[in-house]
Coordinates of C-alpha atoms in Angstrom, one line a residue:
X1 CA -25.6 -40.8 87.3
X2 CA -23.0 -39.0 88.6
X3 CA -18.7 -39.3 89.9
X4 CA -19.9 -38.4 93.9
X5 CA -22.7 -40.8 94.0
X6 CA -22.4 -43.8 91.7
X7 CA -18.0 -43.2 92.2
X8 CA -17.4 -42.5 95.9
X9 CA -15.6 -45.0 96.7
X10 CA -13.7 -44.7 93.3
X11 CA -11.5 -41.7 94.1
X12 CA -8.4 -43.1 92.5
X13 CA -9.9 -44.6 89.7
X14 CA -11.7 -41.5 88.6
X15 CA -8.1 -39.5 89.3
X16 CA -6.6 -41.9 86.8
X17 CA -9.6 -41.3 84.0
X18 CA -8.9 -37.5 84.2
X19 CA -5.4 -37.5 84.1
X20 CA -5.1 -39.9 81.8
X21 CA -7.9 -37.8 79.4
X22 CA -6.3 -34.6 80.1
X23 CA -2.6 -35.7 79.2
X24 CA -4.6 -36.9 75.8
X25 CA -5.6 -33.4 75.2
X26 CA -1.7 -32.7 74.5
X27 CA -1.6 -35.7 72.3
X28 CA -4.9 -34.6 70.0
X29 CA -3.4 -30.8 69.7
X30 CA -0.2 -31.8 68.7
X31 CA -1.6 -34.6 66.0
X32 CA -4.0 -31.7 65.1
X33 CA -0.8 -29.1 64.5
X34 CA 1.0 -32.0 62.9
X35 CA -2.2 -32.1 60.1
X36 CA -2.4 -28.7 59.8
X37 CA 1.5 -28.7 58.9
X38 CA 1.3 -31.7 56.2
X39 CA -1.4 -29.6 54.6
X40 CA 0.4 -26.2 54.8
X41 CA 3.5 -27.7 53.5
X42 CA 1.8 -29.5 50.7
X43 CA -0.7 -26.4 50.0
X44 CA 2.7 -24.2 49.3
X45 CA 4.5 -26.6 47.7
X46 CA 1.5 -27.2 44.9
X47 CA 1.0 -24.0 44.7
X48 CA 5.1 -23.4 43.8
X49 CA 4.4 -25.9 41.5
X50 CA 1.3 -24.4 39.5
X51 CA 3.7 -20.7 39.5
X52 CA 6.7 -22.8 38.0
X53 CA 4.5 -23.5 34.7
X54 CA 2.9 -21.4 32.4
X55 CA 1.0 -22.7 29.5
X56 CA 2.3 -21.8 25.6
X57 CA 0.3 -19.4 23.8
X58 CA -1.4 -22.0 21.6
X59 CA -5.1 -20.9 21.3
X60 CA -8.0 -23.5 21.8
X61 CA -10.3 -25.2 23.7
X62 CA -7.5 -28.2 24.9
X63 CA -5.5 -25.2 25.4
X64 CA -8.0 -23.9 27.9
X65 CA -8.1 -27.0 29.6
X66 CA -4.4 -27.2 30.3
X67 CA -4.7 -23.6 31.8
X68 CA -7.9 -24.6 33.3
X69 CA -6.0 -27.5 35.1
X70 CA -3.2 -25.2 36.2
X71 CA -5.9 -22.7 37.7
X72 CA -7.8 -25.3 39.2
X73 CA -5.0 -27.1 40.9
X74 CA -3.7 -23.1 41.9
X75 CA -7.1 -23.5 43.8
X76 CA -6.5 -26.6 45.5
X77 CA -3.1 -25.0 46.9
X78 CA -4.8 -22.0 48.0
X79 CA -7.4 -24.2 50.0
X80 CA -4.9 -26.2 51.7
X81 CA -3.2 -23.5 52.8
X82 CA -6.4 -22.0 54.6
X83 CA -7.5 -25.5 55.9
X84 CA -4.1 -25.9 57.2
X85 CA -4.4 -22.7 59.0
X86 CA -7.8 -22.8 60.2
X87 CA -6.9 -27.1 61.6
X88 CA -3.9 -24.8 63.8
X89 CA -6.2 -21.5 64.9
X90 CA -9.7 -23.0 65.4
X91 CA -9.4 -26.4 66.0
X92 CA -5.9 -27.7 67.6
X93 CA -4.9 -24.3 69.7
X94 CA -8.8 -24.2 71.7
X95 CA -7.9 -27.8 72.9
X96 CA -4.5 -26.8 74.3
X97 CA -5.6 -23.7 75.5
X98 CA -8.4 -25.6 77.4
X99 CA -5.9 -28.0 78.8
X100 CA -3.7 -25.4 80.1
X101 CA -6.2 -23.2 81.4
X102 CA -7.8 -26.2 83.4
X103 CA -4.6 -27.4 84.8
X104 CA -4.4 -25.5 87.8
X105 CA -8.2 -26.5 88.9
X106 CA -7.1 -30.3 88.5
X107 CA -3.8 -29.8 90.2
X108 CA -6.0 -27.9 93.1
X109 CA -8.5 -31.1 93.3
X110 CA -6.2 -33.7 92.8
X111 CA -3.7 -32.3 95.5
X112 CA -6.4 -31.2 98.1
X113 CA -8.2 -34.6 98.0
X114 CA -4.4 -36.8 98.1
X115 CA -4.0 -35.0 101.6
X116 CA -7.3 -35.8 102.6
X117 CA -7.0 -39.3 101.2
X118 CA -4.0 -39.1 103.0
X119 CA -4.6 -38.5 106.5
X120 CA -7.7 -40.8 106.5
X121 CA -5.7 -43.5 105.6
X122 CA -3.8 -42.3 108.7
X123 CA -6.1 -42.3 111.0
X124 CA -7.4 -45.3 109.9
X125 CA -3.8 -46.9 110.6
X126 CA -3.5 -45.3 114.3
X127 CA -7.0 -46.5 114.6
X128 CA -6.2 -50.2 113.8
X129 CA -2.8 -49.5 115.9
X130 CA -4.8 -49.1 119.1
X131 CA -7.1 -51.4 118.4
X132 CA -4.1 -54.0 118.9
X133 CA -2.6 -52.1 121.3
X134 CA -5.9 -52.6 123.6
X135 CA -6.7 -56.0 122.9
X136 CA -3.3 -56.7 123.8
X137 CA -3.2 -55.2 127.3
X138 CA -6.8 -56.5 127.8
X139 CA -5.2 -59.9 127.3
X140 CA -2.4 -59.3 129.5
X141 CA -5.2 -58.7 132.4
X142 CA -6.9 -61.3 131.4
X143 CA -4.0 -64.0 131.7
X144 CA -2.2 -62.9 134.7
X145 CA -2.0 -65.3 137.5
X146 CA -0.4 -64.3 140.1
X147 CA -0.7 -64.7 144.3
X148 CA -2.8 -62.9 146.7
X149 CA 0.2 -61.1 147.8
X150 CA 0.8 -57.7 147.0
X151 CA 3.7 -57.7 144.5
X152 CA 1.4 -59.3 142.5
X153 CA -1.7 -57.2 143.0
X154 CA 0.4 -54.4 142.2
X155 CA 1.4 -55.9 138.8
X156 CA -2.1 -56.3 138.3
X157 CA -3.5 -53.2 138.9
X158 CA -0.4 -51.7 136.9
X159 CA -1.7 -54.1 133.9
X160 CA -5.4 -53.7 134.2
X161 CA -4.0 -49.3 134.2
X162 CA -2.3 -49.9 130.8
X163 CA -5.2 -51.6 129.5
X164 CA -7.5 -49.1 130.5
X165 CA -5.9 -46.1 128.6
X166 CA -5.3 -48.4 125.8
X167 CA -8.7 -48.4 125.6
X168 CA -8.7 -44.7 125.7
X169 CA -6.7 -44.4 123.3
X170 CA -8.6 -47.0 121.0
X171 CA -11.7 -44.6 121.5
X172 CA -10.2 -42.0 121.0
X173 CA -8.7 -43.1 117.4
X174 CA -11.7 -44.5 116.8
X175 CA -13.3 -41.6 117.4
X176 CA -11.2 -39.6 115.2
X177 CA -10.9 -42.1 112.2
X178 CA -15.3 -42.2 112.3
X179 CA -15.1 -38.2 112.3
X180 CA -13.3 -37.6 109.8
X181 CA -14.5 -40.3 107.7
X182 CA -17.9 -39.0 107.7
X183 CA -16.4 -35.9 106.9
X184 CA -14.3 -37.2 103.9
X185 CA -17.2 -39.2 102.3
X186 CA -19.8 -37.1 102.9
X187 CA -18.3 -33.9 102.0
X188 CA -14.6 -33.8 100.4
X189 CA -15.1 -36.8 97.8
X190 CA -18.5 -36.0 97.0
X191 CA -17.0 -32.4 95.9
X192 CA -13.8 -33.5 94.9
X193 CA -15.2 -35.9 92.2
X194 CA -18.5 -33.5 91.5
X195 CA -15.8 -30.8 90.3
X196 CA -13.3 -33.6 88.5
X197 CA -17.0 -35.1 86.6
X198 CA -17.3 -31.4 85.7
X199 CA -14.1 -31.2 84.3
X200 CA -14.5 -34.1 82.2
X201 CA -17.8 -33.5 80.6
X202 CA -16.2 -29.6 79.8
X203 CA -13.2 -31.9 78.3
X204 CA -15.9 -34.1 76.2
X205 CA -18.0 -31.4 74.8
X206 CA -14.8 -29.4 73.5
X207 CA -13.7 -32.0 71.9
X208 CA -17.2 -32.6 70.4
X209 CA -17.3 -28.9 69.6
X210 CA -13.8 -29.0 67.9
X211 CA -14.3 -32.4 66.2
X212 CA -17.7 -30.9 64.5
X213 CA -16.4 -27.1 64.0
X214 CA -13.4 -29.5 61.9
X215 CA -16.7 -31.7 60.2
X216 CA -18.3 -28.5 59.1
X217 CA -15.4 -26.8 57.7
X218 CA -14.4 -29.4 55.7
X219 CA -17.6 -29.5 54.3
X220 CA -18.4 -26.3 53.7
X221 CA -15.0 -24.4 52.9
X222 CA -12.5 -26.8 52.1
X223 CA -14.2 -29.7 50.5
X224 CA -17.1 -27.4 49.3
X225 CA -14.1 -25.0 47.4
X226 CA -12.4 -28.4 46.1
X227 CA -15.9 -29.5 44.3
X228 CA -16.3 -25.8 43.1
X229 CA -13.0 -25.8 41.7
X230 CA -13.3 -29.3 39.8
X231 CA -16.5 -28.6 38.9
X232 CA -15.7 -25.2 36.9
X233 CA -12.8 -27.6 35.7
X234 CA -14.9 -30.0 34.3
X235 CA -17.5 -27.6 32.8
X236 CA -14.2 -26.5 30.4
X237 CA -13.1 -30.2 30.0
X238 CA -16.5 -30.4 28.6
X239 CA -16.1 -27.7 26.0
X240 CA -12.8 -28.9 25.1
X241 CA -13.7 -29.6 20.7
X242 CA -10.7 -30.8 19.3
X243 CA -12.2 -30.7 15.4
X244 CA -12.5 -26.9 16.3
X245 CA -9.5 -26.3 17.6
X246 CA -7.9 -28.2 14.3
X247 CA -10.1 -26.1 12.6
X248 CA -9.1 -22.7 13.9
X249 CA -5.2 -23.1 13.5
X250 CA -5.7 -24.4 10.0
X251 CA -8.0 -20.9 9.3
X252 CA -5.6 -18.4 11.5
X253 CA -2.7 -20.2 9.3
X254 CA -3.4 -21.1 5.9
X255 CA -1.7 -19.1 3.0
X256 CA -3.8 -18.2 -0.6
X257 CA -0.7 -20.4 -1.8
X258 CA -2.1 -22.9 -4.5
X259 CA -0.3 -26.3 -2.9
X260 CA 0.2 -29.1 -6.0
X261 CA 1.0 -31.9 -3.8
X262 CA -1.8 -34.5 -3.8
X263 CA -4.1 -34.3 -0.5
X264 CA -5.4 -37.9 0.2
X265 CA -9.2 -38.4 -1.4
X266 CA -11.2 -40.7 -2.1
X267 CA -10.3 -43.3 -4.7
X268 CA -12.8 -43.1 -7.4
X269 CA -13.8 -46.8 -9.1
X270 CA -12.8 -47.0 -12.7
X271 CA -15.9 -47.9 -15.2
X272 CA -15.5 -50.8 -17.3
X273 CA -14.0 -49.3 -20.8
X274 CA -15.3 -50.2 -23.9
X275 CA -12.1 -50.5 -26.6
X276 CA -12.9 -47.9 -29.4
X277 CA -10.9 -44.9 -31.1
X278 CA -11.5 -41.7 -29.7
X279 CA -11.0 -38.3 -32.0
X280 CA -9.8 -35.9 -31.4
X281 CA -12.8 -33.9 -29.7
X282 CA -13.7 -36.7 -27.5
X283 CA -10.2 -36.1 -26.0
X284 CA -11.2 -32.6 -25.0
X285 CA -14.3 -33.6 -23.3
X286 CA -12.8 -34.0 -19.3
X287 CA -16.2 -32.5 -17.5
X288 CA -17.8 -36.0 -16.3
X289 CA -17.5 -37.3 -12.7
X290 CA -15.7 -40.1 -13.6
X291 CA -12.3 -40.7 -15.7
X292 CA -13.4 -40.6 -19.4
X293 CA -12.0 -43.8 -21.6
X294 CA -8.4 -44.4 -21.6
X295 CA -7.0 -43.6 -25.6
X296 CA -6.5 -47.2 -27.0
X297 CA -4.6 -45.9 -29.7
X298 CA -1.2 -47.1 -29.6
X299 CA 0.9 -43.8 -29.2
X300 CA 3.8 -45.3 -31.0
X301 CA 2.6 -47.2 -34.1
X302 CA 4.0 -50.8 -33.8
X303 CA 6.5 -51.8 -36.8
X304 CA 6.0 -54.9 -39.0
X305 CA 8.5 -56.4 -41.3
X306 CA 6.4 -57.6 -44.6
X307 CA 8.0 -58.6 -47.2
X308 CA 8.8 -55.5 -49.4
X309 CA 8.9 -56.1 -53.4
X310 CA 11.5 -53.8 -55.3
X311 CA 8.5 -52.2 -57.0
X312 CA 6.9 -50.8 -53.2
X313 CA 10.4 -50.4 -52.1
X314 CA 10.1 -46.6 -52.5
X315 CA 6.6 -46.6 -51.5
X316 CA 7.4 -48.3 -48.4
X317 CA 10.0 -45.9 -47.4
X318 CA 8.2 -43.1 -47.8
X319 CA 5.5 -44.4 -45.5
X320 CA 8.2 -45.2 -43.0
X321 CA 9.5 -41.9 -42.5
X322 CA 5.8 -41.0 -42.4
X323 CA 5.1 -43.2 -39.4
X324 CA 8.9 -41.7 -38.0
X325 CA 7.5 -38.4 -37.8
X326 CA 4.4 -39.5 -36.0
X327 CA 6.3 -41.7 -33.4
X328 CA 8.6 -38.9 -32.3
X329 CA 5.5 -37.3 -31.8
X330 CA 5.9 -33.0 -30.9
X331 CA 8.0 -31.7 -28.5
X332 CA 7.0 -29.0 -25.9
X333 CA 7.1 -27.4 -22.3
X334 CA 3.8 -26.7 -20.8
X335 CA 2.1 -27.7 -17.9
X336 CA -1.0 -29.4 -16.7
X337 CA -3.3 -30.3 -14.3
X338 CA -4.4 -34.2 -13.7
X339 CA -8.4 -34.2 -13.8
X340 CA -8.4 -37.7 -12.5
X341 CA -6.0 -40.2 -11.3
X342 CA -3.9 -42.6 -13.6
X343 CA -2.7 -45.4 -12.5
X344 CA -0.8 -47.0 -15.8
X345 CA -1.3 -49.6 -17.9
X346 CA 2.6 -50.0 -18.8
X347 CA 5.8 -49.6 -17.7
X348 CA 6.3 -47.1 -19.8
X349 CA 3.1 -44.9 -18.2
X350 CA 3.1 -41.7 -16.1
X351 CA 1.6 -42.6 -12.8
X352 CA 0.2 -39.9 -11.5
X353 CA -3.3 -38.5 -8.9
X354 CA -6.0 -36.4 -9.0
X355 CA -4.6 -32.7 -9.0
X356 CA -1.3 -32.9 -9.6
X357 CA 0.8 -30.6 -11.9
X358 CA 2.5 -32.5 -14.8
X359 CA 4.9 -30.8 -17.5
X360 CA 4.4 -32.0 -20.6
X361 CA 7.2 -32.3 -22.8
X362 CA 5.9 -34.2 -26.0
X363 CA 2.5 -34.5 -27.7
X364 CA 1.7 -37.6 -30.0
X365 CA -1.2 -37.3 -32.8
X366 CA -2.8 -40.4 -31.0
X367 CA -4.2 -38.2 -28.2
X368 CA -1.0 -39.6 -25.7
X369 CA 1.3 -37.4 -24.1
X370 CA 4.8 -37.4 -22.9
X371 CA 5.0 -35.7 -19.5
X372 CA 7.4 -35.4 -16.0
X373 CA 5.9 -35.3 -12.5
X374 CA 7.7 -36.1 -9.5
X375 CA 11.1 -36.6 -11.3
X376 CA 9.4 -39.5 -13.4
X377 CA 8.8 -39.4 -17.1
X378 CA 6.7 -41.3 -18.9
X379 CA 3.3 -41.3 -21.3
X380 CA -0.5 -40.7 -20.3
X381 CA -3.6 -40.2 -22.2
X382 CA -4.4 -36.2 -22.8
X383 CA -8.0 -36.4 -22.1
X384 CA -6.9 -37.0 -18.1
X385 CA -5.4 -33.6 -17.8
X386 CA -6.3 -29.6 -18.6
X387 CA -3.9 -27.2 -19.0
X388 CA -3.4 -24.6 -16.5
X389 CA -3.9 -21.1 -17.6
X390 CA -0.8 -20.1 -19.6
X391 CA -2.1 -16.8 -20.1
X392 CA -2.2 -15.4 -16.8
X393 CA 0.8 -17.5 -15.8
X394 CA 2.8 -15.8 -18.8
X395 CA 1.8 -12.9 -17.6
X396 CA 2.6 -13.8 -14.4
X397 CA 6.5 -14.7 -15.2
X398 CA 6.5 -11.4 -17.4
X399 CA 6.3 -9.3 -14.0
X400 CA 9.0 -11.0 -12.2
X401 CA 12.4 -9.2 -13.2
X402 CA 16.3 -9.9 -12.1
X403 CA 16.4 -9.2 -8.5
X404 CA 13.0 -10.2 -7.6
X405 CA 12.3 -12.8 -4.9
X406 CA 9.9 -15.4 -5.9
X407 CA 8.8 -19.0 -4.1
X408 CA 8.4 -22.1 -5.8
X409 CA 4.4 -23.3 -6.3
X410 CA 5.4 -26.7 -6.8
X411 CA 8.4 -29.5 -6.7
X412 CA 10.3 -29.4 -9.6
X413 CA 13.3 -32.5 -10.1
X414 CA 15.9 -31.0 -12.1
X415 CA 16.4 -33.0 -15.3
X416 CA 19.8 -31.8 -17.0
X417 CA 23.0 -30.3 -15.5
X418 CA 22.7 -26.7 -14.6
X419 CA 19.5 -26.9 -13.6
X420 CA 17.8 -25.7 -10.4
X421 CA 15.7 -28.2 -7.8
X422 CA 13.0 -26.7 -6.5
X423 CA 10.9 -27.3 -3.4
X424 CA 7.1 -26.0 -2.4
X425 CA 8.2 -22.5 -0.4
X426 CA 11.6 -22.5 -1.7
X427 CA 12.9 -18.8 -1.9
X428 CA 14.6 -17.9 -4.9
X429 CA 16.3 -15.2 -6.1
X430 CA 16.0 -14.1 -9.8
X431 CA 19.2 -13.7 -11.7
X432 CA 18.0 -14.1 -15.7
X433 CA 15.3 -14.6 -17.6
X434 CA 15.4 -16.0 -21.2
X435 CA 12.4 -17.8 -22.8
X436 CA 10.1 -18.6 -19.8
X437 CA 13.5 -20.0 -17.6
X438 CA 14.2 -18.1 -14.9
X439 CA 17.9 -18.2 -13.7
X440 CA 17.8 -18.1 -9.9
X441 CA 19.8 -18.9 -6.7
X442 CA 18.0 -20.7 -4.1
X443 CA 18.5 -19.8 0.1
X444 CA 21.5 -22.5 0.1
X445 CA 23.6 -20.4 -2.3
X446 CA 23.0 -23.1 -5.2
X447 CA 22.3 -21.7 -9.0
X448 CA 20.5 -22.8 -11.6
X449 CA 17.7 -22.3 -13.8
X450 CA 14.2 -24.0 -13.2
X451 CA 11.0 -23.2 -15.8
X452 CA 9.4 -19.8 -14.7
X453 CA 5.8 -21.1 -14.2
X454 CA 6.6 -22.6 -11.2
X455 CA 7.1 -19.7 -9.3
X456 CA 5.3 -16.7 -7.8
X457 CA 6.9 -13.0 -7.3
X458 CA 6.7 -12.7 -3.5

């Protein structure tokens, strides 16, 4: 099929269809440029975005992921900004190149076949024009009636004259119009509309071309490089290990520093305990998995009030101040470590965990001890705790001398006037020394003194 044969009566209508498509070229280039703008705009303004950030220099694998993101992102930018650029070079500028170059060819067709269109339509209208013109005058002869004299034949033979070379003249338009008719179909449309059908199938297969040069390198640079880049992206989300990464800061940060507070465990279940004295060795026995038996021995022998004859009087007293003695129980400053957690059975009990560093301040014969953790004082059966190693921490305290700086192992509550609080990492400096007590002034200018086995030399 084809414009000059299946069209040739369609000059105008084919005209329109080219103009109209050509005029559209304009429209996709500058849609095209518009594209390629968004993306160059928003490729440089990601890409301003990623430079304005810069991750910390935490280590770890969710670390690497945050960078990772940036970098991928980064990517994206860069991408945009070449399929931005490639949307202007390769695929919008080619169409409005073509449309320019071709416009001289159409104005050339379009303006050589209006004139020819033109003057047929001309001679067409003078063609019709005598055509009236001779059927007129032919009816002019053919109506007359008029005498036999010769005015009247002379009007006659001036009329049948005029109708004669109207007749001419129709022939001769006639002749002219069929000429050039034959010409115009057979010759100028057929060529006209061959080269404008030309024009148009060069105008579809560009844009053809274009549309699948634009599939292609969205599939194989731009959208290819986006997968690429997400893909690498995942691949690290992948490896991101967050027990790892808790793991690492806690080895690239820990100190040797023995820490007292209590680290959450497991609560161990209490056995059932049997009511029975313990001696004295029994208390020292603290190496089984679970809590030995609490001491059931009252630690402070309850009082009675018999009746007391004048002969036992004395007898009586002196068992009293017996029992006085045994109820003060001993005093002392040591401290120890909890083997096991104790919650209390009193009021009167030191509640205290697994772990934790108790100073003990009396001892009872009935296995109980006095002690002070946390600011709280109260009593606890011995066979929970161990002492810590007084030798080497004696011997610790002996190297520390006025001037040195030491830190605080553990929380100590003061518990008189002119005594020194202490927190876990507090620096102190050393100002005296008398007896184990350190006299010290803490980083906050406050002085006091605090027991010297809580501290380290730093």
């Amino acid at each position: 099929m084809s414009f000059g044969v299946d069209l040739w009566d369609q000059y105008e209508v084919v005209k329109k269809q080219v103009h109209t498509s050509f005029h559209e070229l304009r429209e996709i280039s500058e849609f095209l440029q518009k594209v390629s703008k968004l993306q160059d705009n928003f490729g440089k303004s990601l890409f301003k975005l990623t430079q304005s950030i810069r991750p910390s220099d935490i280590e770890g694998t969710t670390q690497n992921a945050w960078g990772a993101l940036i970098t991928t992102l980064e990517g994206c930018a860069n991408s945009n900004i070449d399929y931005a650029q490639h949307i202007f070079s390769e695929i919008s500028s080619p169409i409005l190149s073509f449309k320019d170059e071709s416009s001289p060819t159409r104005k050339e067709l379009f303006s050589t076949c209006d004139k020819k269109t033109r003057e047929l339509k001309m001679l067409k209208s003078k063609f019709e024009t005598a055509t009236q013109k001779s059927s007129k005058a032919d009816s002019d002869v053919d109506g007359f009636k008029g005498s036999n004299d010769s005015k009247s034949q002379a009007k006659l033979d001036k009329l049948k004259k005029a109708a004669a070379k109207a007749t001419d003249e129709k022939n001769t338009a006639q002749s002219n119009y069929e000429s050039f008719k034959k010409s115009y179909y057979s010759e100028i449309i057929p060529k006209t509309l061959s080269e404008l059908q030309k024009l148009e199938e060069e105008r579809m297969n560009l844009l053809k071309k274009q549309f699948e040069k634009f599939v292609e390198y969205s599939k194989t640079k731009y959208i290819s490089s986006l997968d690429q880049l997400i893909q690498r992206f995942d691949t690290t989300v992948c490896g991101v290990n967050v027990n790892k990464d808790i793991e690492s800061f806690i080895d690239k940060n820990k100190t040797l520093n023995r820490n007292p507070v209590v680290q959450p465990k497991q609560v161990q279940e209490k056995p059932k305990i049997e009511f029975e004295d313990t001696n004295e060795s029994q208390v020292q026995e603290t190496q089984t998995q679970s809590p030995p038996p609490v001491i059931t021995q009252d630690p402070l022998p309850q009082q009675t009030n018999p009746m007391i004859s004048p002969a036992n009087q004395v007898l009586e007293e002196d068992e009293n101040d017996e029992d006085s003695s045994e109820s003060e129980g001993e005093e002392c400053d040591f401290l120890v470590k909890a083997f096991y957690d104790y919650a209390g059975a009193e009021e009167s009990d030191l509640v205290f965990s697994q772990n934790d560093i108790i100073r003990v301040v009396r001892k009872h014969s009935t296995g109980w001890w006095e002690g002070i953790v946390d600011g709280k004082q109260g009593l606890f059966p011995s066979n929970f705790v161990e002492p810590l190693d007084e030798q080497q921490k004696t011997s610790d305290v002996e190297q520390i001398n006025i001037g040195d700086k030491c830190r605080a192992l553990y929380d100590y509550s003061k518990e008189a006037d002119g005594e020194l609080d202490l927190k876990e990492g507090d620096i102190i400096t050393i100002k005296g020394n008398e007896g184990g007590w350190f006299l010290g002034v803490n980083e906050k200018g406050i002085e006091g003194t605090f027991p010297g086995n809580y501290v380290e030399k730093v």
